[in-house]
Coordinates of C-alpha atoms in Angstrom, one line a residue:
X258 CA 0.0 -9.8 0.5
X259 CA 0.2 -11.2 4.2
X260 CA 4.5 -11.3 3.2
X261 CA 4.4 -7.6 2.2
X262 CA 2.7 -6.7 5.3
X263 CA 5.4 -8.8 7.6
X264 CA 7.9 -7.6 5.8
X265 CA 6.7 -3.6 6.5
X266 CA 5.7 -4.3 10.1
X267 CA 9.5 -5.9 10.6
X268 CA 10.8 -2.6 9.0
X269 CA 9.2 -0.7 11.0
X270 CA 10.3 -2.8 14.2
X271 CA 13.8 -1.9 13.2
X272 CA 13.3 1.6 12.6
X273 CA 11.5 2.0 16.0
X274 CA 14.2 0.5 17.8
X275 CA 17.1 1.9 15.9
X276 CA 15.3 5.4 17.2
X277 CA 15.3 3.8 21.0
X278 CA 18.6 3.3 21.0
X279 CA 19.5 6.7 19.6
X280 CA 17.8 8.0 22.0
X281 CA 19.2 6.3 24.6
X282 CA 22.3 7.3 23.7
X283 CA 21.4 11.2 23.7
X284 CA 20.3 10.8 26.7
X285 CA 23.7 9.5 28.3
X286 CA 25.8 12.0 26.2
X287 CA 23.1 14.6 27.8
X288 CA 23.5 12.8 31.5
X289 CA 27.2 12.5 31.0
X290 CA 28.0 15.9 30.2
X291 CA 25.6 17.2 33.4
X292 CA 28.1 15.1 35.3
X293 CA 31.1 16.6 33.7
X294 CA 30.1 19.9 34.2
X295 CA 29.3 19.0 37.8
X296 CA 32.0 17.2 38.6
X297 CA 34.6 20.1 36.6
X298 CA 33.5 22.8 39.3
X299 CA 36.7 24.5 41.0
X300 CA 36.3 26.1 44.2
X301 CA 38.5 29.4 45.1
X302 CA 39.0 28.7 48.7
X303 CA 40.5 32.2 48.8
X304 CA 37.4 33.7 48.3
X305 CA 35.7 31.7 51.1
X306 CA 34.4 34.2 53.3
X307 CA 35.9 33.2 56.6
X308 CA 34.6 35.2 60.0
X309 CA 37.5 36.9 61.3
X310 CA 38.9 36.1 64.4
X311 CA 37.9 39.3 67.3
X312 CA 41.1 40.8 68.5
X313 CA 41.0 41.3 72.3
X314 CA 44.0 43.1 74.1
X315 CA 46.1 41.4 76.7
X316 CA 48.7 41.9 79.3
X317 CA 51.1 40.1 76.4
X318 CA 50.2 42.3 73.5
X319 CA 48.6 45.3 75.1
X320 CA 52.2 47.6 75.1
X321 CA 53.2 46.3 71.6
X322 CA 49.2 46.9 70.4
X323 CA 50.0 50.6 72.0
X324 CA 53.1 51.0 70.6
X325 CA 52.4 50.9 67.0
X326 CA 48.7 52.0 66.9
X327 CA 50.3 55.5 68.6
X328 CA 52.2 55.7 65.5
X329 CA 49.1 56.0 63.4
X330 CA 47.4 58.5 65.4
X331 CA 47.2 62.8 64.2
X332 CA 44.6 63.3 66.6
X333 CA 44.9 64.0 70.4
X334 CA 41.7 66.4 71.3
X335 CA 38.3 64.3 72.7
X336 CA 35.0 65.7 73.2
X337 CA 33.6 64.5 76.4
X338 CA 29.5 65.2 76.4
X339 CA 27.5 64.7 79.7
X340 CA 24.0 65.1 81.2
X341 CA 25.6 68.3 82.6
X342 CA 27.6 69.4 79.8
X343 CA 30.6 68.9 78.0
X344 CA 34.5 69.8 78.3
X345 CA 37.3 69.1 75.5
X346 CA 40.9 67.6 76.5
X347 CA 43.8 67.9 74.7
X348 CA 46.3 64.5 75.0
X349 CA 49.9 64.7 75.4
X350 CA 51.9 63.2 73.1
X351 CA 54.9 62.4 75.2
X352 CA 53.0 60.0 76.9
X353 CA 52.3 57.5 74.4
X354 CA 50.7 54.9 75.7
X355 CA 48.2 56.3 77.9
X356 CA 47.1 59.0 75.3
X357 CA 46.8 55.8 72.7
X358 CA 44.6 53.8 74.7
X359 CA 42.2 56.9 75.9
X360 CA 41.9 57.3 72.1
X361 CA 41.1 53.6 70.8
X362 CA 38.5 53.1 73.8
X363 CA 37.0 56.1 72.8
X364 CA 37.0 55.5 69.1
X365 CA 35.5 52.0 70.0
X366 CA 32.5 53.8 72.0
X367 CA 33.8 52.5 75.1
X368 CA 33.0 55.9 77.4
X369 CA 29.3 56.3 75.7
X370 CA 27.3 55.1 78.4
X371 CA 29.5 54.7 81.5
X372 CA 29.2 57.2 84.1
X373 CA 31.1 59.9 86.4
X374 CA 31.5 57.4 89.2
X375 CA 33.4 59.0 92.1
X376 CA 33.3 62.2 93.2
X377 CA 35.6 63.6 95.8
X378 CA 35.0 67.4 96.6
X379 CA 37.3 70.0 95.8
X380 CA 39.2 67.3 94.4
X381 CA 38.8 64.9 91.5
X382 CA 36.4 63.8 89.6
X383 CA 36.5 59.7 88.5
X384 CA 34.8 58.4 85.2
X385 CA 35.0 55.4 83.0
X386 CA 32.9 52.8 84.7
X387 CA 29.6 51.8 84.9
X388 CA 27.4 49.0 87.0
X389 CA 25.6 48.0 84.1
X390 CA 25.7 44.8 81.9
X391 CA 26.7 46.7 78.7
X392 CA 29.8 48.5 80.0
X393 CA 30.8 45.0 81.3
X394 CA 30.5 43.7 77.9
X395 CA 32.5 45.8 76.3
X396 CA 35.1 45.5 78.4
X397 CA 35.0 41.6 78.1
X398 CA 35.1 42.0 73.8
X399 CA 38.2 44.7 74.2
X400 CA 40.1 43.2 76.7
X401 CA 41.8 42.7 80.3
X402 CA 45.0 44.3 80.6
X403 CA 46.8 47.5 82.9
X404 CA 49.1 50.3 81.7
X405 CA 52.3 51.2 83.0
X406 CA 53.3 54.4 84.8
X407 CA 54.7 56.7 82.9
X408 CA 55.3 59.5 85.7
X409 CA 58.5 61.0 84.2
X410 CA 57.7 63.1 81.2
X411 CA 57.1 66.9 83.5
X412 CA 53.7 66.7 83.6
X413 CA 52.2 67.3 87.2
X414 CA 48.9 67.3 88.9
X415 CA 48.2 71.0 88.1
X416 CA 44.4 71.7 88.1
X417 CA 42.3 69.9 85.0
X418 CA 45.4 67.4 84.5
X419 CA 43.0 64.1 83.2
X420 CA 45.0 61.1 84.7
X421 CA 44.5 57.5 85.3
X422 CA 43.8 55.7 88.4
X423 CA 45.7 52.5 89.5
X424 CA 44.7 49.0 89.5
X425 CA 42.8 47.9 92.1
X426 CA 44.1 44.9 92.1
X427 CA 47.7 43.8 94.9
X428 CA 49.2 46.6 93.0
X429 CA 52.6 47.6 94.3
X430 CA 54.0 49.4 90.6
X431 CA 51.2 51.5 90.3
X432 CA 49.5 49.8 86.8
X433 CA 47.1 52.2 85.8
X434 CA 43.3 50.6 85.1
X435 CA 43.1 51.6 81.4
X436 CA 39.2 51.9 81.6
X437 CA 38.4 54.6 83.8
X438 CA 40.1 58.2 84.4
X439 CA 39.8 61.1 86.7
X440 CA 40.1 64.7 86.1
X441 CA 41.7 67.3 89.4
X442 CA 39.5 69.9 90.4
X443 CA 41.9 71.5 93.1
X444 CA 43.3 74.3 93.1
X445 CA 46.4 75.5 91.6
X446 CA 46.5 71.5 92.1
X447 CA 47.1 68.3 93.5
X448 CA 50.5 67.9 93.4
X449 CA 51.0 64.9 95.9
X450 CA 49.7 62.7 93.5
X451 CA 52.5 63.5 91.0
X452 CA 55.1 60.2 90.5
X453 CA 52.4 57.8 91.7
X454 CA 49.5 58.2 88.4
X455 CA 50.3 59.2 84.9
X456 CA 49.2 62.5 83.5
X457 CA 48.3 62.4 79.9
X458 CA 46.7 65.6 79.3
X459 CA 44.4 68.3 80.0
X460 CA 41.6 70.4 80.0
X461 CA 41.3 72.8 77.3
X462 CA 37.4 73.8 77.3
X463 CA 34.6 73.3 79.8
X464 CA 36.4 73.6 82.8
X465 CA 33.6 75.0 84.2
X466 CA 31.8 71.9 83.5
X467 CA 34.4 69.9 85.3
X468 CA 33.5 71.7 88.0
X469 CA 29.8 71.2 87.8
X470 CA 30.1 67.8 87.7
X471 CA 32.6 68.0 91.2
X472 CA 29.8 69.8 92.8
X473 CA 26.7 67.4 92.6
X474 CA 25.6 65.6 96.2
X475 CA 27.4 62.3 96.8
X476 CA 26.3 59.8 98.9
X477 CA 29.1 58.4 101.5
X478 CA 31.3 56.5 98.6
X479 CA 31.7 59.4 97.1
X480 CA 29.3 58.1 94.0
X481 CA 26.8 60.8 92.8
X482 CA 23.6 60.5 93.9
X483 CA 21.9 60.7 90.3
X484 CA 23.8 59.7 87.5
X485 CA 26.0 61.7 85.7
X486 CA 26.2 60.3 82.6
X487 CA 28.6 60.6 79.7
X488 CA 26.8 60.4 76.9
X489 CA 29.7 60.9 74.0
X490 CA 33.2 60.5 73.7
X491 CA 34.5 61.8 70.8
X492 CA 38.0 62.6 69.2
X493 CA 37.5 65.8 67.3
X494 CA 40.9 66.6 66.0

């Protein structure tokens, strides 16, 4: 009797450990293939989202930047909106550099928010800058650069000829400041200033606007004495 119950209770030794060890073995199969799968991951490094790199213009690429993005462009009419009102101005097409970059700073909201800034009675009327953090910033993220002159296409001074005002930098070839732009308010024109700034278009609608603006109180640099603000620039068409 105590033999038959040895020999059951070694029988049943075997068969527990023969289960062990299959289960064991399970386990590293399972384990294994984790591992495999793991290990088999490919990455696409293509579809890596990488942050793309800001463009800024410079005196290097700014002409060649110009040059081709003019090429893209059917529009040449911008909406100019101001605390006082707003005017429309057609661009000139012969002039291709000047009426490119008016059009990119305005399509990248660079006008929205900078001011009328000089204002010289009975004569122009200056606008593209601002003393405020935000207009300084956006000029940092677009870029430093200057436009040639580009004085030879016909185009004159005449009255609401929008033109752009040199550098002031040591500026003996006349590079125009691509941020800011002034607009003539005389009468038929102001025709000395013709082979010295580039014309590079005109007013079409609001005139009467312009001359609003040319009539506020300065103070003695000729900057308004409130704000005139332009609110939105716009190209239309």
């Amino acid at each position: 009797m105590n033999s038959n119950i040895l020999s059951y209770y070694l029988l049943f030794i075997l068969i527990l450990a023969a289960s062990c060890n299959s289960n064991q073995k399970k386990k590293t199969e399972t384990t294994q293939k984790i591992e495999i799968k793991k290990d088999s991951i490919s990455i696409d490094s293509t579809k890596i989202n990488k942050k793309e790199e800001k463009f800024i213009l410079t005196e290097e690429n700014a002409i060649e930047f110009f040059f081709n993005y003019n090429k893209t462009l059917k529009e040449n009419t911008v909406k100019i909106t101001t605390n006082l009102g707003s005017f429309t101005l057609e661009l000139y097409d012969n002039v291709p550099y000047h009426k490119a970059n008016f059009i990119y700073l305005t399509k990248k909201g660079y006008f929205d928010g900078t001011y009328f800034h000089r204002v010289v009675k009975n004569f122009i009327i200056q606008g593209g800058n601002a003393d405020n953090i935000e207009t300084s910033k956006k000029r940092r993220e677009i870029g430093r650069y200057l436009l040639p002159p580009d004085t030879r296409k016909g185009h004159k001074h005449h009255r609401g000829t929008i033109s752009m005002p040199s550098s002031e930098n040591d500026n003996p070839h006349k590079l125009a400041s691509p941020y800011e732009f002034f607009i003539v308010v005389t009468k038929p024109g102001s025709y000395h200033l013709d082979g010295d700034y580039t014309p590079f278009g005109r007013v079409i609608e609001g005139m009467n606007v312009v001359d609003i603006i040319n009539k506020q109180p300065v103070d003695s640099g000729d900057w308004p004495k409130q704000n005139i603000f332009i609110i939105k620039a716009e190209v239309i068409k």
